[in-house]
PDB file of C-alpha atoms in Angstrom:
ATOM      1  CA  MET A 239     140.557  38.309 142.056  1.00  0.00           C
ATOM      2  CA  LYS A 240     143.872  37.044 140.586  1.00  0.00           C
ATOM      3  CA  PHE A 241     144.721  33.377 140.137  1.00  0.00           C
ATOM      4  CA  ARG A 242     147.773  31.279 139.925  1.00  0.00           C
ATOM      5  CA  ILE A 243     147.396  29.170 136.729  1.00  0.00           C
ATOM      6  CA  ALA A 244     149.226  26.308 135.104  1.00  0.00           C
ATOM      7  CA  ILE A 245     148.786  25.685 131.402  1.00  0.00           C
ATOM      8  CA  ILE A 246     148.912  22.115 130.091  1.00  0.00           C
ATOM      9  CA  GLY A 247     149.537  22.284 126.350  1.00  0.00           C
ATOM     10  CA  ALA A 248     151.487  24.477 124.017  1.00  0.00           C
ATOM     11  CA  GLY A 249     149.264  24.603 120.933  1.00  0.00           C
ATOM     12  CA  ASN A 250     147.157  27.334 119.326  1.00  0.00           C
ATOM     13  CA  VAL A 251     144.846  27.939 122.311  1.00  0.00           C
ATOM     14  CA  ALA A 252     147.713  27.968 124.852  1.00  0.00           C
ATOM     15  CA  TRP A 253     149.704  30.394 122.651  1.00  0.00           C
ATOM     16  CA  HIS A 254     146.896  32.910 122.919  1.00  0.00           C
ATOM     17  CA  LEU A 255     145.395  32.181 126.287  1.00  0.00           C
ATOM     18  CA  ALA A 256     148.523  32.151 128.483  1.00  0.00           C
ATOM     19  CA  PRO A 257     149.736  35.768 127.617  1.00  0.00           C
ATOM     20  CA  ALA A 258     146.142  37.084 127.836  1.00  0.00           C
ATOM     21  CA  LEU A 259     145.749  35.688 131.353  1.00  0.00           C
ATOM     22  CA  GLU A 260     149.141  36.985 132.427  1.00  0.00           C
ATOM     23  CA  GLU A 261     148.384  40.426 130.985  1.00  0.00           C
ATOM     24  CA  ALA A 262     145.131  40.373 133.019  1.00  0.00           C
ATOM     25  CA  GLY A 263     147.237  40.086 136.195  1.00  0.00           C
ATOM     26  CA  HIS A 264     147.163  36.325 136.745  1.00  0.00           C
ATOM     27  CA  GLU A 265     150.333  34.404 137.413  1.00  0.00           C
ATOM     28  CA  ILE A 266     151.194  31.603 134.916  1.00  0.00           C
ATOM     29  CA  THR A 267     153.197  29.231 137.059  1.00  0.00           C
ATOM     30  CA  GLU A 268     154.038  26.524 134.479  1.00  0.00           C
ATOM     31  CA  VAL A 269     153.477  25.583 130.939  1.00  0.00           C
ATOM     32  CA  TYR A 270     153.521  21.861 130.234  1.00  0.00           C
ATOM     33  CA  ALA A 271     154.408  20.304 126.890  1.00  0.00           C
ATOM     34  CA  ARG A 272     155.923  17.081 125.762  1.00  0.00           C
ATOM     35  CA  THR A 273     159.055  18.799 124.449  1.00  0.00           C
ATOM     36  CA  SER A 274     160.890  21.864 125.781  1.00  0.00           C
ATOM     37  CA  GLU A 275     160.901  23.407 122.323  1.00  0.00           C
ATOM     38  CA  ALA A 276     157.089  23.322 122.246  1.00  0.00           C
ATOM     39  CA  ALA A 277     156.728  24.691 125.830  1.00  0.00           C
ATOM     40  CA  LYS A 278     159.195  27.513 125.025  1.00  0.00           C
ATOM     41  CA  GLU A 279     157.004  28.640 122.164  1.00  0.00           C
ATOM     42  CA  VAL A 280     154.466  29.736 124.848  1.00  0.00           C
ATOM     43  CA  THR A 281     156.810  30.598 127.747  1.00  0.00           C
ATOM     44  CA  LYS A 282     158.888  32.957 125.612  1.00  0.00           C
ATOM     45  CA  ARG A 283     155.711  35.109 125.410  1.00  0.00           C
ATOM     46  CA  LEU A 284     155.480  35.200 129.233  1.00  0.00           C
ATOM     47  CA  TYR A 285     157.624  36.998 131.875  1.00  0.00           C
ATOM     48  CA  THR A 286     158.996  34.358 134.207  1.00  0.00           C
ATOM     49  CA  THR A 287     157.199  31.087 133.520  1.00  0.00           C
ATOM     50  CA  GLU A 288     159.305  27.976 133.070  1.00  0.00           C
ATOM     51  CA  PRO A 289     158.534  25.072 130.744  1.00  0.00           C
ATOM     52  CA  LYS A 290     157.490  21.796 132.455  1.00  0.00           C
ATOM     53  CA  LEU A 291     158.000  18.421 130.766  1.00  0.00           C
ATOM     54  CA  ASP A 292     156.166  16.034 133.203  1.00  0.00           C
ATOM     55  CA  LEU A 293     152.646  15.755 134.588  1.00  0.00           C
ATOM     56  CA  ASP A 294     153.562  15.761 138.282  1.00  0.00           C
ATOM     57  CA  PHE A 295     152.137  19.067 139.538  1.00  0.00           C
ATOM     58  CA  SER A 296     151.926  17.876 143.214  1.00  0.00           C
ATOM     59  CA  GLU A 297     154.282  20.704 144.310  1.00  0.00           C
ATOM     60  CA  SER A 298     152.789  23.376 142.034  1.00  0.00           C
ATOM     61  CA  ARG A 299     151.601  26.687 143.499  1.00  0.00           C
ATOM     62  CA  ALA A 300     148.879  26.888 140.900  1.00  0.00           C
ATOM     63  CA  GLU A 301     145.178  26.702 141.838  1.00  0.00           C
ATOM     64  CA  ILE A 302     143.691  26.382 138.295  1.00  0.00           C
ATOM     65  CA  PHE A 303     145.093  23.923 135.799  1.00  0.00           C
ATOM     66  CA  ILE A 304     144.028  24.504 132.158  1.00  0.00           C
ATOM     67  CA  LEU A 305     144.076  21.565 129.724  1.00  0.00           C
ATOM     68  CA  ALA A 306     144.590  23.375 126.428  1.00  0.00           C
ATOM     69  CA  ILE A 307     145.222  20.253 124.407  1.00  0.00           C
ATOM     70  CA  LYS A 308     143.671  18.199 121.598  1.00  0.00           C
ATOM     71  CA  ASP A 309     140.335  16.617 122.344  1.00  0.00           C
ATOM     72  CA  ASP A 310     141.661  13.060 121.785  1.00  0.00           C
ATOM     73  CA  THR A 311     144.331  13.505 124.493  1.00  0.00           C
ATOM     74  CA  VAL A 312     142.190  15.055 127.219  1.00  0.00           C
ATOM     75  CA  ALA A 313     141.029  11.864 128.934  1.00  0.00           C
ATOM     76  CA  GLU A 314     144.595  10.398 129.003  1.00  0.00           C
ATOM     77  CA  VAL A 315     146.174  13.511 130.340  1.00  0.00           C
ATOM     78  CA  ALA A 316     143.466  14.145 132.859  1.00  0.00           C
ATOM     79  CA  ASP A 317     143.827  10.599 134.222  1.00  0.00           C
ATOM     80  CA  SER A 318     147.717  10.911 134.372  1.00  0.00           C
ATOM     81  CA  ILE A 319     148.226  14.362 135.797  1.00  0.00           C
ATOM     82  CA  ILE A 320     149.090  14.560 139.525  1.00  0.00           C
ATOM     83  CA  LEU A 321     147.542  17.640 141.105  1.00  0.00           C
ATOM     84  CA  PRO A 322     147.806  19.278 144.543  1.00  0.00           C
ATOM     85  CA  GLU A 323     144.998  19.351 147.099  1.00  0.00           C
ATOM     86  CA  GLY A 324     142.221  21.816 146.301  1.00  0.00           C
ATOM     87  CA  SER A 325     143.091  22.106 142.648  1.00  0.00           C
ATOM     88  CA  ILE A 326     140.683  23.011 139.807  1.00  0.00           C
ATOM     89  CA  LEU A 327     141.161  21.147 136.538  1.00  0.00           C
ATOM     90  CA  VAL A 328     139.424  22.588 133.390  1.00  0.00           C
ATOM     91  CA  HIS A 329     139.504  21.739 129.767  1.00  0.00           C
ATOM     92  CA  THR A 330     139.038  24.068 126.779  1.00  0.00           C
ATOM     93  CA  SER A 331     137.187  21.686 124.449  1.00  0.00           C
ATOM     94  CA  GLY A 332     134.022  22.699 122.620  1.00  0.00           C
ATOM     95  CA  THR A 333     132.664  19.177 122.441  1.00  0.00           C
ATOM     96  CA  LEU A 334     133.907  17.072 125.370  1.00  0.00           C
ATOM     97  CA  PRO A 335     131.678  16.766 128.421  1.00  0.00           C
ATOM     98  CA  LEU A 336     132.559  17.759 131.972  1.00  0.00           C
ATOM     99  CA  GLU A 337     132.456  14.146 132.984  1.00  0.00           C
ATOM    100  CA  ILE A 338     135.639  13.354 131.012  1.00  0.00           C
ATOM    101  CA  LEU A 339     137.574  14.834 133.969  1.00  0.00           C
ATOM    102  CA  SER A 340     135.797  12.843 136.629  1.00  0.00           C
ATOM    103  CA  TYR A 341     138.643  10.316 137.195  1.00  0.00           C
ATOM    104  CA  SER A 342     141.378  12.975 137.455  1.00  0.00           C
ATOM    105  CA  SER A 343     143.130  13.776 140.765  1.00  0.00           C
ATOM    106  CA  ALA A 344     141.602  17.278 140.801  1.00  0.00           C
ATOM    107  CA  SER A 345     139.523  18.312 143.721  1.00  0.00           C
ATOM    108  CA  PHE A 346     137.237  20.305 141.300  1.00  0.00           C
ATOM    109  CA  THR A 347     136.601  20.230 137.616  1.00  0.00           C
ATOM    110  CA  GLY A 348     135.200  22.587 135.028  1.00  0.00           C
ATOM    111  CA  ILE A 349     135.097  23.787 131.430  1.00  0.00           C
ATOM    112  CA  PHE A 350     136.756  26.995 130.056  1.00  0.00           C
ATOM    113  CA  TYR A 351     135.912  26.968 126.310  1.00  0.00           C
ATOM    114  CA  PRO A 352     136.838  30.013 124.183  1.00  0.00           C
ATOM    115  CA  LEU A 353     134.437  30.123 121.176  1.00  0.00           C
ATOM    116  CA  GLN A 354     137.012  31.197 118.653  1.00  0.00           C
ATOM    117  CA  SER A 355     139.416  29.876 115.979  1.00  0.00           C
ATOM    118  CA  PHE A 356     143.024  30.162 117.080  1.00  0.00           C
ATOM    119  CA  THR A 357     146.185  30.082 115.042  1.00  0.00           C
ATOM    120  CA  ALA A 358     149.543  30.355 116.791  1.00  0.00           C
ATOM    121  CA  GLY A 359     151.478  33.367 115.499  1.00  0.00           C
ATOM    122  CA  GLN A 360     148.361  35.318 114.613  1.00  0.00           C
ATOM    123  CA  LYS A 361     147.779  37.849 117.438  1.00  0.00           C
ATOM    124  CA  MET A 362     144.234  38.296 118.589  1.00  0.00           C
ATOM    125  CA  ASP A 363     142.311  40.507 120.957  1.00  0.00           C
ATOM    126  CA  LEU A 364     140.399  38.167 123.255  1.00  0.00           C
ATOM    127  CA  SER A 365     138.203  40.841 124.748  1.00  0.00           C
ATOM    128  CA  GLU A 366     135.260  39.992 122.425  1.00  0.00           C
ATOM    129  CA  VAL A 367     135.791  36.188 122.424  1.00  0.00           C
ATOM    130  CA  PRO A 368     132.907  34.388 124.095  1.00  0.00           C
ATOM    131  CA  PHE A 369     134.014  32.071 126.925  1.00  0.00           C
ATOM    132  CA  LEU A 370     131.704  29.211 127.706  1.00  0.00           C
ATOM    133  CA  ILE A 371     132.086  27.861 131.266  1.00  0.00           C
ATOM    134  CA  GLU A 372     130.698  25.001 133.293  1.00  0.00           C
ATOM    135  CA  SER A 373     131.223  23.370 136.652  1.00  0.00           C
ATOM    136  CA  SER A 374     129.126  21.382 139.083  1.00  0.00           C
ATOM    137  CA  ASP A 375     130.544  23.453 141.952  1.00  0.00           C
ATOM    138  CA  GLN A 376     129.127  26.932 142.323  1.00  0.00           C
ATOM    139  CA  GLU A 377     132.256  28.417 143.911  1.00  0.00           C
ATOM    140  CA  VAL A 378     134.428  26.994 141.094  1.00  0.00           C
ATOM    141  CA  LEU A 379     131.916  28.346 138.545  1.00  0.00           C
ATOM    142  CA  GLN A 380     132.288  31.918 140.062  1.00  0.00           C
ATOM    143  CA  LYS A 381     136.025  31.599 139.869  1.00  0.00           C
ATOM    144  CA  LEU A 382     135.939  30.581 136.270  1.00  0.00           C
ATOM    145  CA  LYS A 383     133.520  33.473 135.548  1.00  0.00           C
ATOM    146  CA  LYS A 384     135.964  35.899 137.173  1.00  0.00           C
ATOM    147  CA  MET A 385     138.807  34.516 135.194  1.00  0.00           C
ATOM    148  CA  ALA A 386     136.923  34.694 131.915  1.00  0.00           C
ATOM    149  CA  LYS A 387     135.699  38.291 132.692  1.00  0.00           C
ATOM    150  CA  SER A 388     139.322  39.358 133.339  1.00  0.00           C
ATOM    151  CA  ILE A 389     140.189  38.779 129.686  1.00  0.00           C
ATOM    152  CA  SER A 390     136.859  38.987 127.870  1.00  0.00           C
ATOM    153  CA  ASN A 391     133.599  40.955 127.877  1.00  0.00           C
ATOM    154  CA  GLN A 392     131.614  37.828 127.075  1.00  0.00           C
ATOM    155  CA  CYS A 393     131.105  34.915 129.461  1.00  0.00           C
ATOM    156  CA  PHE A 394     128.322  32.440 129.345  1.00  0.00           C
ATOM    157  CA  ILE A 395     127.439  29.474 131.617  1.00  0.00           C
ATOM    158  CA  VAL A 396     126.610  26.655 129.226  1.00  0.00           C
ATOM    159  CA  ARG A 397     125.754  23.001 129.882  1.00  0.00           C
ATOM    160  CA  SER A 398     127.735  20.371 128.045  1.00  0.00           C
ATOM    161  CA  LYS A 399     124.891  19.283 125.766  1.00  0.00           C
ATOM    162  CA  ASP A 400     124.281  22.859 124.696  1.00  0.00           C
ATOM    163  CA  ARG A 401     128.001  23.508 124.276  1.00  0.00           C
ATOM    164  CA  LYS A 402     128.168  20.558 121.855  1.00  0.00           C
ATOM    165  CA  ALA A 403     125.442  22.117 119.711  1.00  0.00           C
ATOM    166  CA  ILE A 404     127.336  25.422 119.761  1.00  0.00           C
ATOM    167  CA  HIS A 405     130.565  23.644 118.713  1.00  0.00           C
ATOM    168  CA  VAL A 406     128.741  21.951 115.756  1.00  0.00           C
ATOM    169  CA  ALA A 407     127.299  25.326 114.723  1.00  0.00           C
ATOM    170  CA  ALA A 408     130.820  26.836 115.040  1.00  0.00           C
ATOM    171  CA  VAL A 409     132.255  24.147 112.687  1.00  0.00           C
ATOM    172  CA  PHE A 410     129.756  25.158 110.054  1.00  0.00           C
ATOM    173  CA  ALA A 411     130.261  28.889 110.616  1.00  0.00           C
ATOM    174  CA  SER A 412     134.068  28.813 110.866  1.00  0.00           C
ATOM    175  CA  ASN A 413     135.813  25.660 109.751  1.00  0.00           C
ATOM    176  CA  PHE A 414     133.492  24.890 106.758  1.00  0.00           C
ATOM    177  CA  SER A 415     133.406  28.405 105.588  1.00  0.00           C
ATOM    178  CA  ASN A 416     137.180  28.666 105.678  1.00  0.00           C
ATOM    179  CA  HIS A 417     137.350  25.427 103.720  1.00  0.00           C
ATOM    180  CA  MET A 418     135.048  26.839 101.065  1.00  0.00           C
ATOM    181  CA  ILE A 419     137.412  29.855 100.784  1.00  0.00           C
ATOM    182  CA  ARG A 420     140.306  27.410 100.385  1.00  0.00           C
ATOM    183  CA  ILE A 421     138.492  25.628  97.561  1.00  0.00           C
ATOM    184  CA  SER A 422     137.763  28.993  95.913  1.00  0.00           C
ATOM    185  CA  GLU A 423     141.435  29.882  96.141  1.00  0.00           C
ATOM    186  CA  GLU A 424     142.502  26.534  94.567  1.00  0.00           C
ATOM    187  CA  ILE A 425     140.085  26.990  91.697  1.00  0.00           C
ATOM    188  CA  MET A 426     141.420  30.518  91.035  1.00  0.00           C
ATOM    189  CA  GLN A 427     145.029  29.202  91.202  1.00  0.00           C
ATOM    190  CA  ARG A 428     144.279  26.332  88.830  1.00  0.00           C
ATOM    191  CA  GLN A 429     143.192  28.864  86.209  1.00  0.00           C
ATOM    192  CA  GLY A 430     146.214  31.161  86.968  1.00  0.00           C
ATOM    193  CA  LEU A 431     143.953  33.899  88.327  1.00  0.00           C
ATOM    194  CA  ASP A 432     144.622  36.239  91.234  1.00  0.00           C
ATOM    195  CA  PHE A 433     142.638  35.321  94.351  1.00  0.00           C
ATOM    196  CA  GLU A 434     142.824  38.940  95.498  1.00  0.00           C
ATOM    197  CA  MET A 435     139.795  39.800  93.425  1.00  0.00           C
ATOM    198  CA  MET A 436     137.647  37.492  95.589  1.00  0.00           C
ATOM    199  CA  LYS A 437     138.464  39.193  98.942  1.00  0.00           C
ATOM    200  CA  PRO A 438     135.879  42.075  98.577  1.00  0.00           C
ATOM    201  CA  LEU A 439     133.205  39.486  97.813  1.00  0.00           C
ATOM    202  CA  ILE A 440     134.162  37.407 100.894  1.00  0.00           C
ATOM    203  CA  VAL A 441     134.171  40.498 103.201  1.00  0.00           C
ATOM    204  CA  GLU A 442     130.786  41.680 101.855  1.00  0.00           C
ATOM    205  CA  THR A 443     129.253  38.198 102.165  1.00  0.00           C
ATOM    206  CA  ILE A 444     130.178  37.762 105.786  1.00  0.00           C
ATOM    207  CA  SER A 445     129.274  41.364 106.712  1.00  0.00           C
ATOM    208  CA  LYS A 446     125.908  41.157 105.054  1.00  0.00           C
ATOM    209  CA  SER A 447     125.144  37.825 106.615  1.00  0.00           C
ATOM    210  CA  LEU A 448     125.793  39.213 110.087  1.00  0.00           C
ATOM    211  CA  GLN A 449     123.833  42.407 109.365  1.00  0.00           C
ATOM    212  CA  ILE A 450     120.627  41.011 107.917  1.00  0.00           C
ATOM    213  CA  GLY A 451     120.860  37.323 108.509  1.00  0.00           C
ATOM    214  CA  ALA A 452     122.290  34.562 106.392  1.00  0.00           C
ATOM    215  CA  LYS A 453     118.931  33.469 104.948  1.00  0.00           C
ATOM    216  CA  LYS A 454     118.150  36.976 103.593  1.00  0.00           C
ATOM    217  CA  ALA A 455     121.740  37.439 102.409  1.00  0.00           C
ATOM    218  CA  GLN A 456     121.783  34.264 100.262  1.00  0.00           C
ATOM    219  CA  THR A 457     122.377  34.886  96.575  1.00  0.00           C
ATOM    220  CA  GLY A 458     123.676  32.811  93.647  1.00  0.00           C
ATOM    221  CA  PRO A 459     122.327  30.314  91.085  1.00  0.00           C
ATOM    222  CA  ALA A 460     121.035  27.845  93.638  1.00  0.00           C
ATOM    223  CA  ILE A 461     118.699  30.232  95.452  1.00  0.00           C
ATOM    224  CA  ARG A 462     117.470  31.523  92.001  1.00  0.00           C
ATOM    225  CA  GLU A 463     117.029  27.859  90.946  1.00  0.00           C
ATOM    226  CA  ASP A 464     119.037  28.711  87.871  1.00  0.00           C
ATOM    227  CA  TYR A 465     119.542  25.092  86.712  1.00  0.00           C
ATOM    228  CA  GLU A 466     121.248  26.027  83.493  1.00  0.00           C
ATOM    229  CA  THR A 467     124.078  27.786  85.341  1.00  0.00           C
ATOM    230  CA  LEU A 468     124.332  24.956  87.911  1.00  0.00           C
ATOM    231  CA  GLU A 469     124.746  22.384  85.150  1.00  0.00           C
ATOM    232  CA  ASP A 470     127.381  24.623  83.547  1.00  0.00           C
ATOM    233  CA  HIS A 471     129.245  24.765  86.784  1.00  0.00           C
ATOM    234  CA  PHE A 472     128.947  20.922  87.265  1.00  0.00           C
ATOM    235  CA  ARG A 473     130.619  20.466  83.854  1.00  0.00           C
ATOM    236  CA  PHE A 474     133.404  22.878  84.788  1.00  0.00           C
ATOM    237  CA  LEU A 475     134.163  20.877  87.892  1.00  0.00           C
ATOM    238  CA  ASN A 476     134.553  17.661  85.986  1.00  0.00           C
ATOM    239  CA  PHE A 477     138.293  17.942  86.629  1.00  0.00           C
ATOM    240  CA  ASN A 478     137.503  17.055  90.356  1.00  0.00           C
ATOM    241  CA  PRO A 479     134.484  14.857  90.982  1.00  0.00           C
ATOM    242  CA  GLU A 480     134.750  15.403  94.784  1.00  0.00           C
ATOM    243  CA  LEU A 481     134.416  19.163  94.275  1.00  0.00           C
ATOM    244  CA  ALA A 482     131.555  18.622  91.946  1.00  0.00           C
ATOM    245  CA  GLU A 483     129.748  16.538  94.525  1.00  0.00           C
ATOM    246  CA  ILE A 484     130.344  19.193  97.222  1.00  0.00           C
ATOM    247  CA  TYR A 485     128.978  21.818  94.857  1.00  0.00           C
ATOM    248  CA  ARG A 486     125.931  19.592  94.099  1.00  0.00           C
ATOM    249  CA  LEU A 487     125.179  18.924  97.789  1.00  0.00           C
ATOM    250  CA  ILE A 488     125.394  22.425  98.921  1.00  0.00           C
ATOM    251  CA  SER A 489     123.414  23.832  95.902  1.00  0.00           C
ATOM    252  CA  GLN A 490     120.679  21.231  96.614  1.00  0.00           C
ATOM    253  CA  ASP A 491     120.582  22.196 100.291  1.00  0.00           C
ATOM    254  CA  ILE A 492     120.209  25.860  99.315  1.00  0.00           C
ATOM    255  CA  ILE A 493     117.354  25.038  96.952  1.00  0.00           C
ATOM    256  CA  ASP A 494     115.648  22.900  99.586  1.00  0.00           C
ATOM    257  CA  SER A 495     115.890  25.542 102.230  1.00  0.00           C
TER     258      SER A 495
END
């Protein structure tokens, strides 16, 4: 089953999702953004889709409308968008509930959340990206499942409260771990050292955590309760009290676990 789809948004998720859906055989009818320049960043990756600069979709041929926008704009856009009869409106947020779409003009609503970190310009194979879907309507749920399965091997029906837990876990696994790598990079740069030497360690750490589990894979002075080394590291981090506090909190959590 192929769908006619409109994308509302032109950020990281839209940049990846729109071409993947088109490649799977779906028609992307429109891409909405607040500026034509932003919309064209997505439409230039598609065959015939035109940018759209207003939220009046009353004459659109699309059946499914995907809100691929920032969480704090979903409610406003959902309430403002004008949709045709029989339309399905979904958002791609990991944390917002289905109910946030309740006051939209859509006939049906749902959630189409890709559990992945997206960066525009960095190409990605979506075939292994888990898609978490939800709808109160069974027919809509089946359509979302078919749409997800057309671009990915992994599709899960997940309730809003469970999706929020997944999103929190994802923040720890992805966002926080990436931030730790950035801190590592800054420490190396401060000393005039090449960050390249850290890359094999990072790759091995992630690989081992996935293979044997993070608890078994944990190493370092905190898990050994090597307080002498920990104190030495605290002193080194005196140049940045905030980093020293992050180091202390995480080390203590490792010890407590």
